[in-house]
Short mmCIF file of C-alpha atoms in Angstrom, two decimals:
data_model
loop_
_atom_site.label_atom_id
_atom_site.label_comp_id
_atom_site.label_asym_id
_atom_site.label_seq_id
_atom_site.Cartn_x
_atom_site.Cartn_y
_atom_site.Cartn_z
CA MET A 5 -14.56 -24.85 32.32
CA GLU A 6 -13.36 -28.41 32.68
CA ALA A 7 -10.02 -29.61 31.39
CA ILE A 8 -10.35 -30.53 27.75
CA THR A 9 -8.13 -33.30 26.45
CA ALA A 10 -7.21 -32.64 22.84
CA VAL A 11 -5.23 -34.29 20.09
CA ALA A 12 -3.43 -32.14 17.56
CA GLN A 13 -4.85 -33.70 14.45
CA ASP A 14 -8.50 -33.57 15.49
CA PRO A 15 -9.54 -30.71 17.80
CA GLU A 16 -13.19 -29.73 17.85
CA SER A 17 -14.01 -27.69 14.79
CA ASP A 18 -16.44 -24.76 14.84
CA MET A 19 -16.36 -24.41 11.06
CA ASP A 20 -19.80 -23.64 9.62
CA CYS A 21 -20.04 -23.97 5.87
CA SER A 22 -23.53 -22.51 5.80
CA ASP A 23 -22.30 -18.95 6.25
CA ASN A 24 -20.24 -16.79 3.93
CA GLU A 25 -17.20 -16.36 6.13
CA GLY A 26 -13.79 -17.63 5.03
CA PHE A 27 -11.56 -19.99 6.96
CA ASP A 28 -9.65 -18.46 9.85
CA ASP A 29 -6.22 -19.79 10.91
CA TYR A 30 -7.88 -22.58 12.89
CA ASP A 31 -9.90 -23.73 9.88
CA TYR A 32 -6.86 -23.50 7.60
CA TYR A 33 -5.27 -26.45 9.30
CA ASN A 34 -8.30 -28.66 9.87
CA ALA A 35 -9.78 -30.48 6.90
CA THR A 36 -12.98 -32.33 7.71
CA GLU A 37 -12.36 -36.06 8.02
CA ASP A 38 -14.41 -38.55 5.99
CA ASN A 39 -16.45 -40.60 8.44
CA ASP A 40 -16.44 -43.56 6.05
CA ILE A 41 -12.66 -43.96 6.31
CA GLU A 42 -11.51 -46.60 8.79
CA GLN A 43 -10.01 -44.95 11.85
CA VAL A 44 -6.43 -45.91 12.77
CA ASP A 45 -4.16 -45.06 15.69
CA PRO A 46 -3.00 -41.49 14.89
CA SER A 47 0.06 -41.79 17.13
CA LYS A 48 1.43 -44.36 14.68
CA THR A 49 0.37 -42.73 11.41
CA ASP A 50 0.26 -38.97 11.99
CA PRO A 51 3.68 -37.31 12.52
CA GLU A 52 1.95 -34.29 14.06
CA HIS A 53 -0.03 -36.32 16.61
CA PHE A 54 0.17 -34.61 20.00
CA GLU A 55 -1.82 -35.19 23.17
CA TYR A 56 -2.47 -32.24 25.46
CA GLU A 57 -5.19 -30.67 27.59
CA CYS A 58 -6.44 -27.12 28.08
CA LEU A 59 -6.72 -25.96 31.69
CA THR A 60 -8.21 -22.96 33.47
CA GLU A 61 -6.17 -20.90 35.97
CA GLU A 62 -8.03 -22.57 38.84
CA GLN A 63 -7.10 -26.02 37.57
CA VAL A 64 -3.46 -25.00 37.16
CA GLU A 65 -3.32 -23.53 40.66
CA ARG A 66 -4.74 -26.77 42.04
CA LEU A 67 -2.13 -28.76 40.11
CA LEU A 68 0.74 -26.56 41.37
CA ASN A 69 -0.51 -26.58 44.96
CA GLU A 70 -0.72 -30.39 44.94
CA THR A 71 2.92 -30.54 43.85
CA VAL A 72 3.91 -28.03 46.56
CA GLU A 73 2.10 -30.10 49.17
CA ILE A 74 3.86 -33.30 48.09
CA LEU A 75 7.31 -31.72 48.38
CA SER A 76 6.47 -29.90 51.61
CA ASN A 77 5.28 -33.11 53.30
CA ASN A 78 8.22 -35.17 52.05
CA LEU A 79 10.91 -32.77 53.24
CA GLN A 80 9.00 -31.27 56.18
CA ILE A 81 9.51 -27.72 54.94
CA THR A 82 7.16 -24.75 54.58
CA PRO A 83 5.08 -24.41 51.39
CA SER A 84 6.87 -21.11 50.64
CA LEU A 85 10.27 -22.80 50.70
CA ALA A 86 8.89 -25.67 48.62
CA LYS A 87 7.76 -23.17 45.97
CA VAL A 88 11.24 -21.64 45.77
CA LEU A 89 12.83 -25.06 45.31
CA LEU A 90 10.27 -26.18 42.72
CA HIS A 91 10.56 -22.98 40.72
CA SER A 92 14.37 -23.23 40.76
CA HIS A 93 14.37 -26.87 39.60
CA SER A 94 11.58 -26.94 36.99
CA TRP A 95 9.12 -28.67 39.34
CA ALA A 96 11.13 -31.91 39.37
CA VAL A 97 9.94 -33.26 42.74
CA THR A 98 11.92 -36.52 42.67
CA SER A 99 15.16 -34.75 41.78
CA ILE A 100 14.71 -32.15 44.53
CA ILE A 101 14.00 -34.79 47.19
CA SER A 102 17.07 -36.77 46.12
CA LYS A 103 19.35 -33.71 46.22
CA TYR A 104 17.94 -32.55 49.56
CA ARG A 105 18.56 -35.89 51.23
CA SER A 106 22.02 -36.13 49.72
CA ASN A 107 23.24 -32.61 50.56
CA PRO A 108 20.58 -30.19 51.82
CA ASP A 109 22.97 -27.25 52.27
CA ASN A 110 24.22 -27.51 48.71
CA LEU A 111 20.64 -27.62 47.36
CA LEU A 112 19.55 -24.61 49.41
CA ILE A 113 22.61 -22.59 48.38
CA ASN A 114 22.15 -23.39 44.68
CA SER A 115 18.47 -22.47 44.98
CA LYS A 116 19.45 -19.13 46.59
CA VAL A 117 17.62 -19.97 49.80
CA LYS A 118 20.80 -19.86 51.91
CA PRO A 119 23.87 -17.63 51.44
CA VAL A 120 27.11 -19.09 50.12
CA THR A 121 29.00 -18.13 53.28
CA THR A 122 27.62 -18.54 56.79
CA PRO A 123 26.65 -15.09 58.10
CA SER A 124 28.21 -13.86 61.30
CA THR A 125 25.92 -12.78 64.12
CA SER A 126 26.70 -9.79 66.28
CA SER A 127 25.35 -9.67 69.79
CA THR A 128 24.16 -6.36 71.18
CA CYS A 129 22.34 -5.33 74.29
CA SER A 130 20.80 -2.25 72.70
CA ARG A 131 17.06 -2.13 72.12
CA TYR A 132 17.60 -0.03 68.98
CA MET A 133 19.11 -0.66 65.57
CA THR A 134 19.86 1.60 62.61
CA CYS A 135 18.45 0.56 59.25
CA PRO A 136 21.20 0.50 56.56
CA VAL A 137 18.76 1.84 53.95
CA CYS A 138 16.81 4.66 55.60
CA VAL A 139 19.49 5.27 58.31
CA SER A 140 16.76 5.51 60.90
CA PRO A 141 17.19 4.13 64.43
CA GLN A 142 14.26 1.91 65.38
CA VAL A 143 13.42 -0.73 67.96
CA ASN A 144 14.72 -4.21 67.23
CA GLU A 145 11.21 -5.61 66.79
CA ARG A 146 10.81 -3.63 63.54
CA PHE A 147 13.78 -5.33 61.86
CA PHE A 148 13.54 -8.45 59.72
CA SER A 149 15.98 -10.55 57.75
CA LEU A 150 16.23 -13.56 55.47
CA SER A 151 18.57 -16.51 56.04
CA CYS A 152 21.49 -14.22 55.16
CA LEU A 153 20.73 -12.22 58.34
CA HIS A 154 20.90 -8.86 56.57
CA SER A 155 18.48 -6.86 58.69
CA PHE A 156 16.34 -3.97 57.44
CA CYS A 157 13.34 -2.20 58.90
CA LYS A 158 9.81 -3.23 58.00
CA ASP A 159 9.08 -0.03 56.04
CA CYS A 160 12.16 -0.49 53.84
CA TRP A 161 11.26 -4.10 53.14
CA THR A 162 7.74 -3.00 52.18
CA THR A 163 9.07 -0.28 49.86
CA HIS A 164 11.57 -2.69 48.32
CA PHE A 165 8.89 -5.27 47.59
CA GLU A 166 6.44 -2.74 46.16
CA VAL A 167 9.08 -1.31 43.80
CA GLN A 168 10.05 -4.79 42.60
CA ILE A 169 6.44 -5.88 42.09
CA GLY A 170 5.74 -2.63 40.24
CA GLN A 171 8.41 -3.74 37.75
CA GLY A 172 6.75 -7.13 37.31
CA ILE A 173 9.22 -9.03 39.51
CA SER A 174 7.98 -11.62 42.00
CA THR A 175 9.84 -14.92 42.41
CA ALA A 176 13.17 -13.20 41.66
CA ILE A 177 12.98 -10.64 44.49
CA SER A 178 16.18 -10.91 46.52
CA CYS A 179 17.68 -9.40 49.66
CA MET A 180 18.39 -5.65 49.65
CA ALA A 181 22.00 -6.06 50.76
CA ARG A 182 24.65 -5.42 48.14
CA GLU A 183 25.65 -8.54 46.15
CA CYS A 184 23.35 -10.73 48.24
CA GLU A 185 21.36 -13.13 46.06
CA VAL A 186 19.22 -14.81 48.72
CA LEU A 187 15.61 -14.91 47.50
CA ALA A 188 12.63 -13.73 49.51
CA PRO A 189 10.07 -16.56 49.86
CA GLU A 190 6.39 -15.93 49.36
CA ASP A 191 5.38 -15.85 53.05
CA PHE A 192 8.12 -13.30 53.84
CA VAL A 193 6.97 -11.00 51.02
CA LEU A 194 3.26 -11.21 51.82
CA LYS A 195 3.98 -10.48 55.51
CA HIS A 196 5.34 -7.08 54.49
CA LEU A 197 2.62 -6.15 52.00
CA SER A 198 -0.43 -4.51 53.52
CA ARG A 199 -2.08 -3.19 50.36
CA THR A 200 -4.46 -5.71 48.79
CA THR A 201 -3.62 -4.61 45.23
CA MET A 202 0.07 -5.26 45.81
CA ARG A 203 -0.59 -8.68 47.31
CA GLU A 204 -2.77 -9.62 44.33
CA LYS A 205 -0.17 -8.40 41.83
CA PHE A 206 2.57 -10.36 43.58
CA GLN A 207 0.52 -13.55 43.52
CA GLN A 208 -0.44 -12.98 39.87
CA TYR A 209 3.17 -12.49 38.79
CA SER A 210 4.28 -15.47 40.88
CA PHE A 211 1.66 -17.66 39.22
CA GLN A 212 2.92 -16.60 35.78
CA ASP A 213 6.51 -17.40 36.79
CA TYR A 214 5.52 -20.81 38.11
CA VAL A 215 3.71 -21.71 34.89
CA LYS A 216 6.63 -20.53 32.73
CA SER A 217 9.09 -22.62 34.76
CA HIS A 218 6.93 -25.76 34.59
CA PRO A 219 7.99 -27.98 31.66
CA GLU A 220 4.47 -29.37 31.16
CA LEU A 221 2.65 -26.03 31.05
CA ARG A 222 2.34 -23.29 28.41
CA PHE A 223 0.22 -20.16 28.39
CA CYS A 224 -1.91 -19.82 25.29
CA PRO A 225 -0.34 -16.96 23.28
CA GLY A 226 -3.78 -15.79 22.08
CA PRO A 227 -4.73 -12.20 22.97
CA ASN A 228 -6.34 -11.91 26.43
CA CYS A 229 -6.64 -15.69 26.69
CA GLN A 230 -6.26 -17.23 30.15
CA VAL A 231 -6.03 -20.87 29.05
CA VAL A 232 -2.96 -22.92 29.99
CA VAL A 233 -2.07 -25.89 27.81
CA ARG A 234 -0.58 -28.94 29.51
CA SER A 235 1.31 -31.82 27.93
CA ARG A 236 3.71 -34.36 29.35
CA GLU A 237 5.73 -34.17 26.13
CA LEU A 238 7.99 -31.14 25.68
CA LYS A 239 7.94 -31.23 21.89
CA ALA A 240 7.62 -28.75 19.05
CA LYS A 241 4.15 -29.98 18.20
CA ARG A 242 0.98 -28.25 17.10
CA SER A 243 -1.35 -27.11 19.89
CA VAL A 244 -4.79 -25.52 19.48
CA CYS A 245 -6.37 -23.51 22.29
CA CYS A 246 -9.85 -24.87 23.03
CA GLN A 247 -11.12 -21.38 23.81
CA CYS A 248 -9.66 -18.86 21.33
CA LYS A 249 -8.55 -21.43 18.69
CA THR A 250 -5.01 -19.98 18.55
CA ILE A 251 -2.60 -22.43 16.90
CA PHE A 252 0.95 -22.47 18.28
CA CYS A 253 4.03 -24.58 18.85
CA PHE A 254 3.91 -26.09 22.34
CA LYS A 255 7.68 -25.94 22.80
CA CYS A 256 8.36 -22.29 21.94
CA GLY A 257 4.90 -20.69 21.92
CA MET A 258 5.35 -19.21 18.43
CA ASP A 259 3.22 -19.88 15.36
CA TYR A 260 3.35 -23.57 14.48
CA HIS A 261 6.34 -24.07 12.18
CA ALA A 262 6.79 -27.77 11.23
CA PRO A 263 9.06 -29.07 9.84
CA THR A 264 11.39 -26.23 10.88
CA ASP A 265 12.62 -26.49 14.49
CA CYS A 266 12.20 -23.72 17.08
CA LEU A 267 15.74 -22.32 16.99
CA THR A 268 15.83 -22.27 13.20
CA ILE A 269 12.51 -20.46 12.79
CA LYS A 270 13.65 -17.82 15.30
CA LYS A 271 16.83 -17.27 13.30
CA TRP A 272 14.85 -17.10 10.08
CA LEU A 273 12.28 -14.60 11.36
CA THR A 274 15.05 -12.43 12.80
CA LYS A 275 16.87 -12.49 9.48
CA CYS A 276 13.68 -11.63 7.59
CA ALA A 277 13.09 -8.67 9.91
CA ASP A 278 16.69 -7.46 9.56
CA ASP A 279 16.70 -7.84 5.76
CA SER A 280 13.16 -6.64 5.15
CA GLU A 281 14.24 -3.56 3.21
CA THR A 282 16.49 -5.66 0.96
CA ALA A 283 13.61 -7.98 0.14
CA ASN A 284 10.98 -5.28 -0.40
CA TYR A 285 11.39 -5.25 -4.16
CA ILE A 286 10.18 -8.84 -4.49
CA SER A 287 6.94 -8.25 -2.62
CA ALA A 288 5.20 -6.69 -5.62
CA HIS A 289 2.13 -8.46 -6.96
CA THR A 290 2.94 -7.93 -10.64
CA LYS A 291 5.30 -9.57 -13.14
CA ASP A 292 5.61 -9.55 -16.91
CA CYS A 293 4.41 -12.51 -18.95
CA PRO A 294 7.59 -14.28 -20.20
CA ASN A 295 5.93 -14.83 -23.59
CA CYS A 296 4.14 -11.60 -24.55
CA HIS A 297 5.62 -9.39 -21.78
CA ILE A 298 2.29 -7.91 -20.75
CA CYS A 299 2.03 -6.97 -17.06
CA ILE A 300 0.16 -9.58 -15.01
CA GLU A 301 -1.21 -9.30 -11.49
CA LYS A 302 -1.45 -12.39 -9.29
CA ASN A 303 -4.98 -12.59 -7.86
CA GLY A 304 -5.06 -16.24 -6.76
CA GLY A 305 -2.99 -18.57 -4.62
CA CYS A 306 -1.96 -20.95 -7.40
CA ASN A 307 1.51 -20.45 -8.93
CA HIS A 308 0.36 -22.03 -12.19
CA MET A 309 -0.35 -18.86 -14.19
CA GLN A 310 -2.07 -18.46 -17.52
CA CYS A 311 -1.59 -15.15 -19.30
CA TYR A 312 -4.98 -13.63 -20.06
CA ASN A 313 -3.54 -12.10 -23.23
CA CYS A 314 -1.63 -14.92 -24.97
CA LYS A 315 -2.85 -17.89 -22.84
CA TYR A 316 0.76 -18.91 -22.10
CA ASP A 317 1.06 -21.23 -19.06
CA PHE A 318 4.02 -20.41 -16.85
CA CYS A 319 5.28 -20.56 -13.25
CA TRP A 320 4.82 -17.39 -11.22
CA MET A 321 8.00 -18.03 -9.21
CA CYS A 322 10.60 -18.80 -11.91
CA LEU A 323 8.62 -17.63 -14.99
CA GLY A 324 9.44 -20.95 -16.68
CA ASP A 325 7.15 -22.96 -18.94
CA TRP A 326 4.63 -24.75 -16.73
CA LYS A 327 4.90 -27.90 -18.84
CA ALA A 328 8.38 -28.36 -17.36
CA HIS A 329 6.90 -28.25 -13.85
CA GLY A 330 5.47 -31.76 -13.77
CA SER A 331 5.82 -33.58 -10.45
CA GLU A 332 8.87 -35.50 -11.74
CA TYR A 333 10.82 -32.42 -12.81
CA TYR A 334 9.64 -29.77 -10.37
CA GLU A 335 12.88 -27.87 -9.67
CA CYS A 336 11.47 -24.42 -8.95
CA SER A 337 11.77 -24.80 -5.16
CA ARG A 338 15.40 -25.92 -5.22
CA TYR A 339 18.28 -23.44 -5.00
CA LYS A 340 21.24 -24.33 -7.20
CA GLU A 341 24.36 -23.29 -5.33
CA ASN A 342 27.58 -22.30 -7.03
CA PRO A 343 30.01 -25.19 -6.30
CA ASN A 344 33.03 -22.87 -6.73
CA ILE A 345 31.78 -20.03 -4.55
CA ALA A 346 34.38 -20.75 -1.82
CA HIS A 347 37.12 -19.71 -4.27
CA GLU A 348 35.40 -16.48 -5.30
CA SER A 349 36.04 -13.00 -3.90
CA VAL A 350 34.42 -11.75 -0.71
CA HIS A 351 32.06 -9.55 -2.74
CA ALA A 352 31.07 -12.48 -4.95
CA GLN A 353 30.38 -14.61 -1.89
CA ALA A 354 28.25 -11.82 -0.40
CA ARG A 355 26.23 -11.56 -3.62
CA GLU A 356 25.76 -15.31 -3.69
CA ALA A 357 24.60 -15.31 -0.04
CA LEU A 358 22.05 -12.57 -0.82
CA LYS A 359 20.89 -14.42 -3.93
CA LYS A 360 20.38 -17.60 -1.90
CA TYR A 361 18.46 -15.78 0.82
CA LEU A 362 16.19 -14.03 -1.68
CA HIS A 363 15.46 -17.35 -3.39
CA TYR A 364 14.10 -18.84 -0.17
CA TYR A 365 12.52 -15.62 1.10
CA GLU A 366 10.57 -15.06 -2.11
CA ARG A 367 9.06 -18.53 -1.92
CA TRP A 368 8.35 -18.20 1.80
CA GLU A 369 6.58 -14.89 1.23
CA ASN A 370 4.78 -16.14 -1.87
CA HIS A 371 3.17 -19.07 -0.06
CA SER A 372 2.15 -16.77 2.79
CA LYS A 373 0.37 -14.54 0.27
CA SER A 374 -1.10 -17.55 -1.52
CA LEU A 375 -2.78 -18.62 1.72
CA LYS A 376 -4.52 -15.25 1.91
CA LEU A 377 -5.43 -15.23 -1.79
CA GLU A 378 -6.84 -18.74 -1.59
CA ALA A 379 -9.01 -17.62 1.33
CA HIS A 380 -10.48 -14.97 -1.00
CA THR A 381 -10.99 -17.65 -3.66
CA LEU A 382 -12.93 -19.65 -1.08
CA GLU A 383 -15.16 -16.65 -0.38
CA LYS A 384 -16.04 -16.39 -4.07
CA LEU A 385 -16.61 -20.14 -4.25
CA LYS A 386 -18.98 -20.00 -1.30
CA ALA A 387 -20.94 -17.21 -2.92
CA ARG A 388 -21.31 -19.14 -6.18
CA ILE A 389 -22.32 -22.35 -4.40
CA ASN A 390 -24.80 -20.42 -2.30
CA GLN A 391 -26.44 -19.28 -5.55
CA LYS A 392 -26.55 -22.89 -6.78
CA VAL A 393 -28.13 -24.09 -3.54
CA MET A 394 -30.69 -21.29 -3.65
CA SER A 395 -31.45 -22.31 -7.25
CA GLY A 396 -32.03 -25.90 -6.20
CA LEU A 397 -28.82 -27.26 -7.73
CA GLY A 398 -27.87 -29.51 -4.81
CA THR A 399 -27.46 -28.85 -1.08
CA TRP A 400 -24.56 -27.61 1.03
CA ILE A 401 -23.76 -31.22 1.86
CA ASP A 402 -23.39 -31.98 -1.85
CA TRP A 403 -20.74 -29.26 -2.14
CA GLN A 404 -19.01 -29.98 1.18
CA TYR A 405 -16.09 -31.73 -0.55
CA LEU A 406 -14.99 -28.40 -2.06
CA PHE A 407 -14.58 -26.82 1.38
CA THR A 408 -12.76 -29.91 2.60
CA ALA A 409 -10.44 -29.53 -0.39
CA ALA A 410 -9.87 -25.83 0.38
CA ALA A 411 -9.04 -26.61 4.02
CA LEU A 412 -6.64 -29.36 2.99
CA LEU A 413 -4.97 -27.06 0.46
CA ALA A 414 -4.34 -24.46 3.17
CA LYS A 415 -3.02 -27.15 5.51
CA CYS A 416 -0.56 -28.39 2.86
CA ARG A 417 0.51 -24.92 1.77
CA TYR A 418 1.09 -23.88 5.37
CA THR A 419 3.49 -26.81 5.81
CA LEU A 420 5.15 -26.03 2.48
CA GLN A 421 5.75 -22.41 3.52
CA TYR A 422 7.69 -23.57 6.57
CA THR A 423 9.86 -25.94 4.54
CA TYR A 424 11.80 -22.98 3.13
CA PRO A 425 13.48 -21.81 6.38
CA TYR A 426 14.33 -25.48 6.97
CA ALA A 427 15.94 -25.82 3.54
CA TYR A 428 17.76 -22.48 3.81
CA TYR A 429 19.73 -23.55 6.88
CA MET A 430 20.33 -27.19 5.85
CA GLU A 431 23.85 -28.35 5.14
CA THR A 432 24.50 -29.43 1.56
CA GLY A 433 24.48 -33.20 1.22
CA PRO A 434 22.32 -36.28 0.55
CA ARG A 435 19.81 -35.41 3.28
CA LYS A 436 19.21 -31.96 1.82
CA GLU A 437 18.83 -33.50 -1.64
CA LEU A 438 16.17 -35.87 -0.29
CA PHE A 439 14.40 -33.02 1.48
CA GLU A 440 14.39 -30.81 -1.62
CA TYR A 441 13.09 -33.71 -3.70
CA GLN A 442 10.17 -34.26 -1.30
CA GLN A 443 9.62 -30.51 -1.03
CA ALA A 444 9.40 -30.28 -4.84
CA GLN A 445 6.98 -33.21 -4.96
CA LEU A 446 4.76 -31.57 -2.34
CA GLU A 447 4.86 -28.21 -4.10
CA ALA A 448 3.91 -29.72 -7.46
CA GLU A 449 0.90 -31.52 -5.99
CA ILE A 450 -0.19 -28.43 -4.05
CA GLU A 451 -0.15 -26.31 -7.19
CA ASN A 452 -2.16 -28.98 -9.03
CA LEU A 453 -4.69 -28.98 -6.18
CA SER A 454 -4.88 -25.21 -6.12
CA TRP A 455 -5.42 -25.07 -9.89
CA LYS A 456 -8.29 -27.56 -9.66
CA ILE A 457 -9.96 -25.82 -6.72
CA GLU A 458 -9.87 -22.47 -8.52
CA ARG A 459 -11.74 -24.23 -11.34
CA ALA A 460 -13.84 -26.32 -8.95
CA GLU A 461 -17.08 -26.12 -10.86
CA THR A 462 -15.53 -27.70 -13.95
CA THR A 463 -13.29 -30.15 -12.08
CA ASP A 464 -14.40 -33.74 -11.75
CA ARG A 465 -15.06 -34.54 -8.08
CA GLY A 466 -13.21 -37.85 -8.25
CA ASP A 467 -10.20 -36.17 -9.83
CA LEU A 468 -10.20 -33.47 -7.14
CA GLU A 469 -10.47 -35.96 -4.27
CA ASN A 470 -7.67 -38.04 -5.78
CA GLN A 471 -5.49 -34.92 -5.94
CA MET A 472 -6.32 -34.16 -2.30
CA ASP A 473 -5.19 -37.63 -1.27
CA ILE A 474 -1.90 -37.32 -3.18
CA ALA A 475 -1.12 -33.87 -1.73
CA GLU A 476 -1.77 -34.95 1.86
CA LYS A 477 0.34 -38.08 1.43
CA ARG A 478 3.24 -35.94 0.14
CA ARG A 479 2.90 -33.64 3.16
CA THR A 480 2.74 -36.50 5.66
CA THR A 481 5.71 -38.28 4.10
CA LEU A 482 7.86 -35.17 4.32
CA LEU A 483 6.95 -34.58 7.97
CA LYS A 484 7.56 -38.22 8.92
CA ASP A 485 11.07 -38.00 7.47
CA PHE A 486 12.07 -34.53 8.64
CA LEU A 487 9.91 -33.40 11.58
CA ASP A 488 12.30 -33.18 14.51
CA VAL A 489 10.49 -34.55 17.56
#
């Protein structure tokens, strides 16, 4: 497989609208572009634009070996030593060469190639030595040491290496002597490994360590996927594996989470896991109609609900009258903090903190569920359109705009879901007010789009496409202002 250069906003799509399968996670985020629209430079207009390439293991090994060769030739050192230095300094060749020429001893000590203190050598005329580990006297030729000069017999070195490799350790294997941190270079380790399986494991683990330490490389987090993604920009941008279509953040390797940054999303997910029992009560799918109080089950992604009994239109999240949820006055997403909470009791502050968390968690969880429910809505839509096509009422191409709308809806809702961790941890102030305003605008347009898609067969195509354009512009505007790159 050749290296595939990809751009985040337009990876190759394998979506096939002629079957009856719903969008997967890859399809969720990729609306089909209109070929009639004039193409512009995405790096200037798309806040999620990200250039990267997908590489095979062979291509990555070639890339790493070329870097090793450059450093080895420049400093006239062995490739094994070059690998230790590169792994210790994030493959920054120029920086390593500069440090080596300035103070080689200091570089080698900091890289754990040389010991901090110069080892003392003891001269002996005896042909035999006693190994400190197995306490077995053997001929001198069977003893080996690193730069620290701590000598051990060949069998003990072999056992030491095999135990370490069995635990998944490779580049971090150090000398056996107590409190000695000198690392064993690759050639020294391989010299003491006779079993082919052990040699292969060591090289496999070393390769993984080298990739993880390289700032331009990331393993695809997809299950059993061997692809490595390379980018010269270490940013929290959206990457899509060309092989398994896994979508992930290039910087941290987790699910893509714009506009929330990597550290914040980790804190949020940890908090959600810790407080999962507290939040269980809000995960139910049923609520009472605020008008006639009949029990209603949510079976679609849209939060604009209409009671099947009394036809009352209300918001699923706050149970308020939907008429008050116009794009200008959409306040459902915003949490109204108590301005006097700092003067309240500890228990009151704890209750307020829980109330705030549940406000954001409920909306986070709701949009996650809406994504799944809207995928089911798409399945039903496909089935109905398939019947129309079979009946001669247009072709799949005629109905393509509906699937484009569904993909765009998922793309916008996905972004909206990840605005809630961002808002939860934001400091109160003008910037948070601006963010919540844009968040509310985006949410209002998404719900309008969802409502129209669920009623696609009675929705005017021009009206739907206009709503799509508005929703995407709201999403892009928010990301341009708040995506931390």
